[in-house]
Structures are given as C-alpha cells and as structure tokens.
mmCIF file of C-alpha atoms in Angstrom:
data_model
loop_
_atom_site.group_PDB
_atom_site.id
_atom_site.type_symbol
_atom_site.label_atom_id
_atom_site.label_comp_id
_atom_site.label_asym_id
_atom_site.label_seq_id
_atom_site.Cartn_x
_atom_site.Cartn_y
_atom_site.Cartn_z
ATOM 1 C CA MET A 224 16.399 23.695 -18.997
ATOM 2 C CA GLU A 225 13.057 22.660 -20.467
ATOM 3 C CA GLN A 226 12.102 22.233 -23.864
ATOM 4 C CA ASP A 227 9.164 23.834 -25.771
ATOM 5 C CA ARG A 228 6.959 20.693 -26.544
ATOM 6 C CA ASP A 229 4.901 22.689 -29.431
ATOM 7 C CA HIS A 230 8.267 22.294 -31.442
ATOM 8 C CA VAL A 231 9.326 19.134 -30.539
ATOM 9 C CA PRO A 232 9.135 16.420 -33.793
ATOM 10 C CA ASP A 233 6.830 13.542 -33.447
ATOM 11 C CA ALA A 234 9.925 10.924 -33.597
ATOM 12 C CA THR A 235 11.526 12.840 -30.845
ATOM 13 C CA ARG A 236 7.934 12.449 -28.886
ATOM 14 C CA SER A 237 7.986 8.783 -29.321
ATOM 15 C CA LEU A 238 11.490 8.777 -28.416
ATOM 16 C CA ILE A 239 11.253 10.350 -24.876
ATOM 17 C CA LEU A 240 7.654 8.388 -24.260
ATOM 18 C CA ASP A 241 9.926 5.051 -24.915
ATOM 19 C CA GLU A 242 12.348 5.851 -22.842
ATOM 20 C CA PHE A 243 9.932 6.321 -19.929
ATOM 21 C CA VAL A 244 7.770 3.316 -20.357
ATOM 22 C CA GLU A 245 11.343 1.567 -20.201
ATOM 23 C CA HIS A 246 11.668 2.722 -16.453
ATOM 24 C CA ARG A 247 7.911 2.688 -15.646
ATOM 25 C CA ARG A 248 7.363 0.233 -13.963
ATOM 26 C CA MET A 249 10.402 0.350 -11.686
ATOM 27 C CA LEU A 250 9.311 4.136 -10.972
ATOM 28 C CA ALA A 251 5.700 2.686 -10.212
ATOM 29 C CA GLY A 252 7.027 0.353 -7.662
ATOM 30 C CA LEU A 253 9.106 3.079 -6.035
ATOM 31 C CA ALA A 254 5.897 5.749 -6.009
ATOM 32 C CA TYR A 255 3.746 3.086 -4.546
ATOM 33 C CA ARG A 256 5.896 1.840 -1.923
ATOM 34 C CA LEU A 257 6.416 5.931 -1.253
ATOM 35 C CA LEU A 258 2.747 6.539 -0.913
ATOM 36 C CA GLY A 259 0.730 3.271 0.074
ATOM 37 C CA SER A 260 -1.658 4.868 -2.777
ATOM 38 C CA TRP A 261 -1.956 3.687 -6.362
ATOM 39 C CA HIS A 262 -4.024 6.746 -6.861
ATOM 40 C CA ASP A 263 -1.337 9.093 -5.546
ATOM 41 C CA ALA A 264 1.602 6.855 -7.495
ATOM 42 C CA GLU A 265 -0.287 7.292 -10.633
ATOM 43 C CA ASP A 266 -0.659 11.405 -10.397
ATOM 44 C CA VAL A 267 3.005 11.014 -9.553
ATOM 45 C CA LEU A 268 3.836 9.261 -12.532
ATOM 46 C CA GLN A 269 2.004 11.833 -14.990
ATOM 47 C CA GLU A 270 3.622 14.415 -13.403
ATOM 48 C CA ALA A 271 6.943 12.985 -13.579
ATOM 49 C CA TYR A 272 6.166 12.191 -17.336
ATOM 50 C CA LEU A 273 5.320 15.361 -18.075
ATOM 51 C CA ARG A 274 8.689 16.857 -16.688
ATOM 52 C CA TRP A 275 10.591 14.295 -18.548
ATOM 53 C CA ALA A 276 9.090 15.753 -21.785
ATOM 54 C CA ARG A 277 9.870 19.246 -21.169
ATOM 55 C CA VAL A 278 13.798 18.530 -19.784
ATOM 56 C CA ASP A 279 16.806 19.406 -22.067
ATOM 57 C CA ARG A 280 18.283 16.100 -22.551
ATOM 58 C CA ALA A 281 21.495 17.814 -23.006
ATOM 59 C CA GLN A 282 21.537 17.739 -18.784
ATOM 60 C CA VAL A 283 20.441 14.232 -18.193
ATOM 61 C CA LEU A 284 23.417 11.985 -17.976
ATOM 62 C CA GLU A 285 21.652 8.978 -16.511
ATOM 63 C CA PRO A 286 17.755 8.994 -17.729
ATOM 64 C CA ARG A 287 16.924 5.958 -14.817
ATOM 65 C CA ARG A 288 18.783 8.485 -11.963
ATOM 66 C CA TYR A 289 16.913 11.439 -13.348
ATOM 67 C CA LEU A 290 13.521 9.903 -13.286
ATOM 68 C CA THR A 291 13.929 8.034 -10.048
ATOM 69 C CA THR A 292 15.133 11.657 -8.502
ATOM 70 C CA VAL A 293 11.898 13.439 -9.676
ATOM 71 C CA VAL A 294 9.447 10.642 -8.623
ATOM 72 C CA THR A 295 10.939 10.633 -4.970
ATOM 73 C CA ARG A 296 10.952 14.437 -4.816
ATOM 74 C CA LEU A 297 7.180 14.480 -6.184
ATOM 75 C CA ALA A 298 6.065 11.583 -3.418
ATOM 76 C CA ILE A 299 7.660 13.607 -0.865
ATOM 77 C CA ASP A 300 5.545 16.740 -1.676
ATOM 78 C CA SER A 301 2.431 14.391 -2.053
ATOM 79 C CA LEU A 302 2.976 12.479 1.375
ATOM 80 C CA ARG A 303 3.376 16.227 3.271
ATOM 81 C CA ALA A 304 -0.150 17.290 1.593
ATOM 82 C CA ARG A 305 -1.648 13.880 2.084
ATOM 83 C CA GLN A 306 -0.694 14.426 5.935
ATOM 84 C CA ALA A 307 -2.230 17.669 5.913
ATOM 85 C CA ARG A 308 -5.282 16.302 4.488
ATOM 86 C CA ARG A 309 -5.578 13.643 6.993
ATOM 87 C CA GLU A 310 -7.184 15.430 9.770
ATOM 88 C CA ASN A 311 -10.477 15.677 7.538
ATOM 89 C CA TYR A 312 -10.418 11.779 6.757
ATOM 90 C CA VAL A 313 -13.150 10.019 8.307
ATOM 91 C CA GLY A 314 -12.052 6.875 10.252
ATOM 92 C CA ASP A 315 -8.533 5.138 10.063
ATOM 93 C CA TRP A 316 -6.567 5.640 6.737
ATOM 94 C CA LEU A 317 -5.198 2.340 5.264
ATOM 95 C CA PRO A 318 -2.952 1.896 2.240
ATOM 96 C CA GLU A 319 -4.253 0.914 -0.913
ATOM 97 C CA PRO A 320 -4.067 -3.019 -1.749
ATOM 98 C CA LEU A 321 -3.087 -3.796 -5.309
ATOM 99 C CA PRO A 322 -3.340 -7.230 -7.257
ATOM 100 C CA LEU A 323 -0.294 -9.098 -7.184
ATOM 101 C CA ASP A 324 0.406 -8.230 -11.076
ATOM 102 C CA SER A 325 0.504 -4.949 -10.898
ATOM 103 C CA LEU A 326 3.675 -4.089 -10.020
ATOM 104 C CA ASP A 327 7.416 -5.775 -10.756
ATOM 105 C CA SER A 328 8.092 -9.105 -10.490
ATOM 106 C CA GLY A 329 10.465 -8.708 -7.492
ATOM 107 C CA ASP A 330 10.504 -9.173 -3.688
ATOM 108 C CA THR A 331 7.037 -7.880 -2.587
ATOM 109 C CA SER A 332 7.564 -8.582 0.948
ATOM 110 C CA ASP A 333 7.796 -4.875 1.811
ATOM 111 C CA LEU A 334 4.019 -4.041 -0.002
ATOM 112 C CA SER A 335 1.856 -5.808 2.534
ATOM 113 C CA LEU A 336 -0.854 -3.706 3.943
ATOM 114 C CA ALA A 337 0.866 -4.423 7.365
ATOM 115 C CA MET A 338 4.178 -2.774 6.035
ATOM 116 C CA LEU A 339 2.650 0.235 4.283
ATOM 117 C CA HIS A 340 0.391 0.948 7.209
ATOM 118 C CA LEU A 341 3.273 0.673 9.188
ATOM 119 C CA MET A 342 5.491 3.146 7.122
ATOM 120 C CA GLU A 343 2.632 5.915 7.777
ATOM 121 C CA GLN A 344 4.510 6.641 11.091
ATOM 122 C CA LEU A 345 7.833 7.773 9.569
ATOM 123 C CA THR A 346 8.489 11.150 8.244
ATOM 124 C CA PRO A 347 8.450 11.698 4.588
ATOM 125 C CA PRO A 348 12.443 12.114 4.202
ATOM 126 C CA GLN A 349 12.538 8.974 6.789
ATOM 127 C CA ARG A 350 10.260 7.031 4.140
ATOM 128 C CA ALA A 351 12.057 7.968 1.019
ATOM 129 C CA VAL A 352 15.439 7.329 2.486
ATOM 130 C CA TYR A 353 14.063 3.572 3.510
ATOM 131 C CA VAL A 354 12.829 2.973 0.386
ATOM 132 C CA LEU A 355 15.484 3.777 -1.631
ATOM 133 C CA ARG A 356 17.813 2.175 0.312
ATOM 134 C CA THR A 357 16.184 -1.115 1.424
ATOM 135 C CA ALA A 358 13.674 -1.733 -1.425
ATOM 136 C CA PHE A 359 16.141 -0.129 -4.101
ATOM 137 C CA VAL A 360 19.861 -0.905 -2.503
ATOM 138 C CA LEU A 361 21.030 2.355 -3.435
ATOM 139 C CA PRO A 362 24.281 3.729 -1.852
ATOM 140 C CA TYR A 363 23.700 6.483 0.647
ATOM 141 C CA ASP A 364 25.789 8.921 -1.450
ATOM 142 C CA GLU A 365 23.071 8.390 -4.485
ATOM 143 C CA VAL A 366 20.224 8.465 -2.128
ATOM 144 C CA ALA A 367 21.591 12.165 -0.879
ATOM 145 C CA ALA A 368 22.004 13.267 -3.886
ATOM 146 C CA ILE A 369 18.250 12.404 -4.849
ATOM 147 C CA LEU A 370 17.088 14.231 -1.601
ATOM 148 C CA ASP A 371 19.605 16.846 -1.821
ATOM 149 C CA ARG A 372 21.005 15.988 1.854
ATOM 150 C CA SER A 373 24.287 14.530 3.139
ATOM 151 C CA ALA A 374 25.385 11.110 3.250
ATOM 152 C CA ASP A 375 25.392 11.244 7.079
ATOM 153 C CA ASP A 376 22.358 13.081 7.347
ATOM 154 C CA CYS A 377 20.640 9.975 5.319
ATOM 155 C CA ARG A 378 22.246 7.308 7.246
ATOM 156 C CA GLN A 379 20.579 8.766 10.431
ATOM 157 C CA LEU A 380 17.278 9.165 8.852
ATOM 158 C CA HIS A 381 17.597 5.158 7.604
ATOM 159 C CA ARG A 382 18.753 4.149 11.012
ATOM 160 C CA ARG A 383 15.673 6.235 12.572
ATOM 161 C CA ALA A 384 13.135 4.634 10.116
ATOM 162 C CA ALA A 385 14.602 1.227 10.639
ATOM 163 C CA ALA A 386 14.346 1.252 14.376
ATOM 164 C CA ALA A 387 10.855 2.502 14.011
ATOM 165 C CA LEU A 388 9.726 -0.180 11.803
ATOM 166 C CA GLU A 389 11.209 -2.739 13.324
ATOM 167 C CA LYS A 390 9.042 -2.565 16.494
ATOM 168 C CA GLY A 391 5.800 -3.346 14.575
ATOM 169 C CA ARG A 392 7.318 -5.075 11.801
ATOM 170 C CA PRO A 393 5.906 -8.616 11.425
ATOM 171 C CA LYS A 394 7.886 -11.416 12.751
ATOM 172 C CA PHE A 395 6.323 -14.092 10.833
ATOM 173 C CA THR A 396 5.291 -14.725 7.052
ATOM 174 C CA PRO A 397 3.002 -17.387 6.769
ATOM 175 C CA SER A 398 2.732 -18.845 3.417
ATOM 176 C CA ARG A 399 -0.224 -18.180 0.941
ATOM 177 C CA ALA A 400 -1.953 -21.366 1.386
ATOM 178 C CA GLU A 401 -1.282 -20.753 5.523
ATOM 179 C CA GLN A 402 -3.140 -17.072 4.844
ATOM 180 C CA GLU A 403 -5.772 -18.193 2.830
ATOM 181 C CA ARG A 404 -6.393 -20.861 5.160
ATOM 182 C CA LEU A 405 -6.677 -18.858 8.189
ATOM 183 C CA LEU A 406 -8.812 -16.052 6.407
ATOM 184 C CA ARG A 407 -11.378 -18.735 5.812
ATOM 185 C CA ASP A 408 -11.601 -19.668 9.331
ATOM 186 C CA PHE A 409 -11.551 -16.239 10.538
ATOM 187 C CA VAL A 410 -14.633 -15.589 8.302
ATOM 188 C CA ALA A 411 -16.297 -18.333 9.059
ATOM 189 C CA ALA A 412 -16.296 -18.365 12.970
ATOM 190 C CA ALA A 413 -17.634 -14.721 12.815
ATOM 191 C CA ARG A 414 -19.918 -15.810 10.277
ATOM 192 C CA GLU A 415 -21.327 -18.489 12.538
ATOM 193 C CA GLY A 416 -21.520 -16.365 15.468
ATOM 194 C CA ASP A 417 -19.045 -18.638 17.116
ATOM 195 C CA LEU A 418 -17.239 -16.323 19.783
ATOM 196 C CA ALA A 419 -15.276 -18.631 21.756
ATOM 197 C CA ARG A 420 -13.545 -19.815 18.637
ATOM 198 C CA LEU A 421 -12.987 -16.529 17.076
ATOM 199 C CA GLU A 422 -11.509 -15.036 20.226
ATOM 200 C CA SER A 423 -9.188 -18.179 20.435
ATOM 201 C CA MET A 424 -7.567 -17.361 16.858
ATOM 202 C CA LEU A 425 -6.671 -13.570 18.449
ATOM 203 C CA ARG A 426 -3.800 -12.356 20.273
ATOM 204 C CA ALA A 427 -5.047 -10.494 23.544
ATOM 205 C CA GLU A 428 -3.737 -7.266 22.036
ATOM 206 C CA VAL A 429 -5.206 -7.834 18.885
ATOM 207 C CA THR A 430 -5.967 -4.316 16.797
ATOM 208 C CA ALA A 431 -8.393 -4.057 14.236
ATOM 209 C CA TRP A 432 -8.474 -1.172 11.682
ATOM 210 C CA THR A 433 -11.242 -0.486 9.332
ATOM 211 C CA ASP A 434 -10.887 2.218 6.388
ATOM 212 C CA GLY A 435 -14.132 3.108 5.065
ATOM 213 C CA ALA A 436 -13.750 6.802 4.380
ATOM 214 C CA GLY A 437 -17.296 7.276 6.710
ATOM 215 C CA GLN A 438 -18.938 4.330 4.809
ATOM 216 C CA PRO A 439 -21.923 3.379 6.947
ATOM 217 C CA LYS A 440 -21.150 0.148 9.257
ATOM 218 C CA THR A 441 -17.182 0.587 9.518
ATOM 219 C CA ALA A 442 -15.504 1.568 12.810
ATOM 220 C CA ARG A 443 -13.922 4.949 13.025
ATOM 221 C CA LYS A 444 -11.300 4.280 15.392
ATOM 222 C CA PRO A 445 -9.043 1.304 15.869
ATOM 223 C CA VAL A 446 -11.043 -1.918 17.812
ATOM 224 C CA LEU A 447 -8.633 -2.807 20.584
ATOM 225 C CA GLY A 448 -8.732 -6.133 22.187
ATOM 226 C CA GLN A 449 -9.339 -9.885 22.014
ATOM 227 C CA GLU A 450 -13.122 -9.794 22.811
ATOM 228 C CA LYS A 451 -14.186 -6.295 21.201
ATOM 229 C CA VAL A 452 -12.399 -7.408 17.558
ATOM 230 C CA ALA A 453 -14.429 -10.950 17.930
ATOM 231 C CA ARG A 454 -17.518 -9.160 18.751
ATOM 232 C CA PHE A 455 -17.107 -6.427 16.199
ATOM 233 C CA PHE A 456 -16.667 -9.009 13.621
ATOM 234 C CA THR A 457 -19.223 -11.299 14.656
ATOM 235 C CA ARG A 458 -21.753 -8.516 13.898
ATOM 236 C CA ILE A 459 -20.381 -7.728 10.943
ATOM 237 C CA TYR A 460 -20.589 -10.809 9.379
ATOM 238 C CA THR A 461 -24.054 -12.680 10.948
ATOM 239 C CA ARG A 462 -26.292 -9.708 9.562
ATOM 240 C CA GLY A 463 -28.304 -12.407 7.614
ATOM 241 C CA ASP A 464 -26.928 -11.336 4.177
ATOM 242 C CA GLN A 465 -25.443 -14.040 1.907
ATOM 243 C CA LEU A 466 -21.737 -13.123 1.910
ATOM 244 C CA ALA A 467 -19.154 -14.571 -1.006
ATOM 245 C CA ALA A 468 -15.563 -14.159 -0.007
ATOM 246 C CA VAL A 469 -13.117 -14.033 -3.180
ATOM 247 C CA PRO A 470 -9.252 -14.942 -2.479
ATOM 248 C CA ILE A 471 -7.378 -12.502 -4.034
ATOM 249 C CA HIS A 472 -3.303 -12.414 -4.273
ATOM 250 C CA SER A 473 -2.369 -9.089 -3.370
ATOM 251 C CA VAL A 474 0.921 -7.289 -3.912
ATOM 252 C CA GLY A 475 2.529 -9.061 -0.751
ATOM 253 C CA GLU A 476 0.115 -10.939 0.996
ATOM 254 C CA VAL A 477 -3.426 -13.013 0.461
ATOM 255 C CA ALA A 478 -6.541 -10.842 1.274
ATOM 256 C CA LEU A 479 -10.500 -12.086 0.833
ATOM 257 C CA LEU A 480 -12.447 -9.902 -1.243
ATOM 258 C CA LEU A 481 -15.917 -10.518 0.330
ATOM 259 C CA ARG A 482 -19.119 -9.063 -1.505
ATOM 260 C CA VAL A 483 -22.400 -8.216 1.121
ATOM 261 C CA ARG A 484 -25.070 -7.301 -1.280
ATOM 262 C CA GLU A 485 -23.831 -4.002 -3.389
ATOM 263 C CA THR A 486 -20.907 -3.735 -0.920
ATOM 264 C CA SER A 487 -17.255 -5.040 -1.106
ATOM 265 C CA HIS A 488 -14.426 -5.140 1.449
ATOM 266 C CA LEU A 489 -11.099 -6.556 1.517
ATOM 267 C CA LEU A 490 -9.890 -8.564 4.668
ATOM 268 C CA THR A 491 -5.959 -8.818 5.668
ATOM 269 C CA LEU A 492 -4.669 -10.731 8.548
ATOM 270 C CA GLN A 493 -1.484 -10.467 10.308
ATOM 271 C CA SER A 494 -0.348 -13.579 12.309
ATOM 272 C CA ASP A 495 2.709 -14.527 14.577
ATOM 273 C CA GLY A 496 2.500 -17.851 13.729
ATOM 274 C CA SER A 497 0.030 -18.795 16.106
ATOM 275 C CA LEU A 498 -2.481 -16.146 16.400
ATOM 276 C CA VAL A 499 -4.039 -13.125 14.556
ATOM 277 C CA THR A 500 -2.088 -9.922 15.663
ATOM 278 C CA ALA A 501 -3.851 -7.372 13.514
ATOM 279 C CA VAL A 502 -6.763 -7.339 11.173
ATOM 280 C CA ARG A 503 -7.131 -4.901 8.565
ATOM 281 C CA VAL A 504 -10.411 -4.006 6.649
ATOM 282 C CA VAL A 505 -10.430 -1.642 3.184
ATOM 283 C CA ALA A 506 -13.947 -0.751 2.523
ATOM 284 C CA ASN A 507 -13.275 2.492 0.616
ATOM 285 C CA PRO A 508 -14.789 2.430 -2.956
ATOM 286 C CA GLU A 509 -12.055 4.108 -4.393
ATOM 287 C CA LYS A 510 -9.240 1.811 -3.148
ATOM 288 C CA LEU A 511 -10.698 -1.367 -4.176
ATOM 289 C CA SER A 512 -11.180 -0.349 -8.127
ATOM 290 C CA ALA A 513 -8.066 -1.991 -8.833
ATOM 291 C CA PHE A 514 -10.099 -5.402 -7.919
ATOM 292 C CA GLU A 515 -13.431 -4.752 -10.200
ATOM 293 C CA GLY A 516 -13.770 -7.511 -12.646
ATOM 294 C CA HIS A 517 -10.740 -9.142 -10.962
ATOM 295 C CA ASP A 518 -10.363 -12.914 -11.319
ATOM 296 C CA GLY A 519 -9.167 -14.324 -7.785
ATOM 297 C CA GLY A 520 -9.787 -17.968 -6.793
ATOM 298 C CA SER A 521 -13.179 -19.815 -6.453
ATOM 299 C CA ALA A 522 -15.746 -17.965 -3.966
ATOM 300 C CA VAL A 523 -16.677 -19.200 -0.946
ATOM 301 C CA VAL A 524 -20.011 -18.568 -0.171
ATOM 302 C CA PHE A 525 -21.226 -18.215 3.403
ATOM 303 C CA GLU A 526 -25.022 -18.883 3.045
ATOM 304 C CA ASP A 527 -27.763 -16.859 4.745
ATOM 305 C CA TYR A 528 -28.183 -17.223 8.612
#
C-alpha cells in the first residue's frame, strides 16, 4: 500500500530520507554491480527512493531487505531494457568506470572493468543471483525471496553464472604499482612506434575492446591478436599530438586517463602476470563524466613526435 505524499508531514519526510540515506551507499554498490553503469544505477536509486517514499511503513519489517529487493528488481528490468537497446549501440559496449572513492570501502575486486565486462554475458537473473550471493553473501532463501524464485532455482542460476565467469575471470591481480608501470610502458612503447617492444608485452591471443559510442577513430569491433592490437595502438598514440596520461585509481583497478587535444579516453590492461591478455578503452564521453576535474596522480606527458 502506498502513502499519499502530499499529506506526509515534513518530519516524516525527513525520516523517510534519513532511512534511505542510511542504506544508499550499499544500494549504490548493489546497483552498480548489477548494471555496470553509474548512470543506470542512479536512475534505479532515484526510482527506489520514490517507491520507498510511497510505501506504507507498516508493511516494511526490514528497510534494508525491502530496499535491496526494490533495487535488485529495478536493476533486472533496466538490464533487460538495455539488452533490447544494445542492437542500436555503435561499437563495443563497456562498463562505466568510476573513481575509487565512489562506492563502499569494502572489497571492490569484482568491480574492475574486466569483471563487469565479463558479467555482461550473464542473463539478468543469473547476474542478480551471482551479485547477491557472492558480493553480498546473502543466503539462498533470502536471494530467492528477493527474486521471487525458489532457493533451488537460485542455486542453479548461481552455479551457471559462476561456471560462465570462471572461463574468463582474471587469474592474476597485479599490485597497483605493477598496473601503473605496465600501463605507462604500454603507452610509451606505442607512442614511440616500437612495434616489436609492444608486441613483446602482449599475449598472442590478446583482445582489445574500445567503447566510443561511434566516436571517430575508435574501433567498431574487437581488435584480435598480438600484431593487430600493437598496430592499432601505435596508430592511435603516434599521431603527433601531445599526449598526457594521468594515473587514475578507479574502482577495482588502476587506469590511465589519456588526453589528446580535446578528447579523453580511459585505458585499462588485463595481465596474466607476464603478458597483457586484454585491453579496454572507454572513450564514450558520457562514461567519463565522473572523472571530470578528478585529481589523479602526476601526469606523464608524451611529447609530440
């Protein structure tokens, strides 16, 4: 049952907001894990608050559980709608990176672009079960209540999701210092046009994805293989423009925010401990808005060639 908001006293409205804010950081982490998009997560949180403001408090036994249920179900609906729209998206779709301090301070290893990108292959129910069970450690009976499914069904969904993710899950997580060094070496080799050096850093079956939403000079399809990936990034970084690279501690990993003239893109590398296995470039301006004016490390400037 919903309340008439026009007749809610100001003190009650303040309490409603305070209760929501108390759980908002957790809910933001949940929505972002489920969607891989901060813009979509914010839309879900806004709708969740509106529903929270209208619900009859007598019907809510546990606010945290109620809000978790609302956010999860809204996120599933958003995922399904996004899948329907994806056919019209130009080029590869990559998750939206966030600065490190954007979400809760707990374990964020599941929030790298690599993991969020990998989770895109899951169905919305599989993704919801996996996140609720793995990231939030909820028991299957609670997950089942949230999704309005049986506990056995949720176990099956989690098993399938875990099996699908295991095939592509990064087996090695370098330290932040190692990630930053690898990124700088990668860009330096490409900037110098040193194909042999760049190829020596790449696994033979390396794949590069670029999400530019149709921006000029971005690949519309994944770039496959050591030689093609090396040549692709050499062409990007040896155009003669001054290139500034700022180390960014994003959620789940270190990235480089590269600026060339008036355009920016964010670069992340996935490594097996010795060679680069995957490259991801986010150049869609809407997905970089969280980094506008963001203070990263000291910029490394690669001068004109």
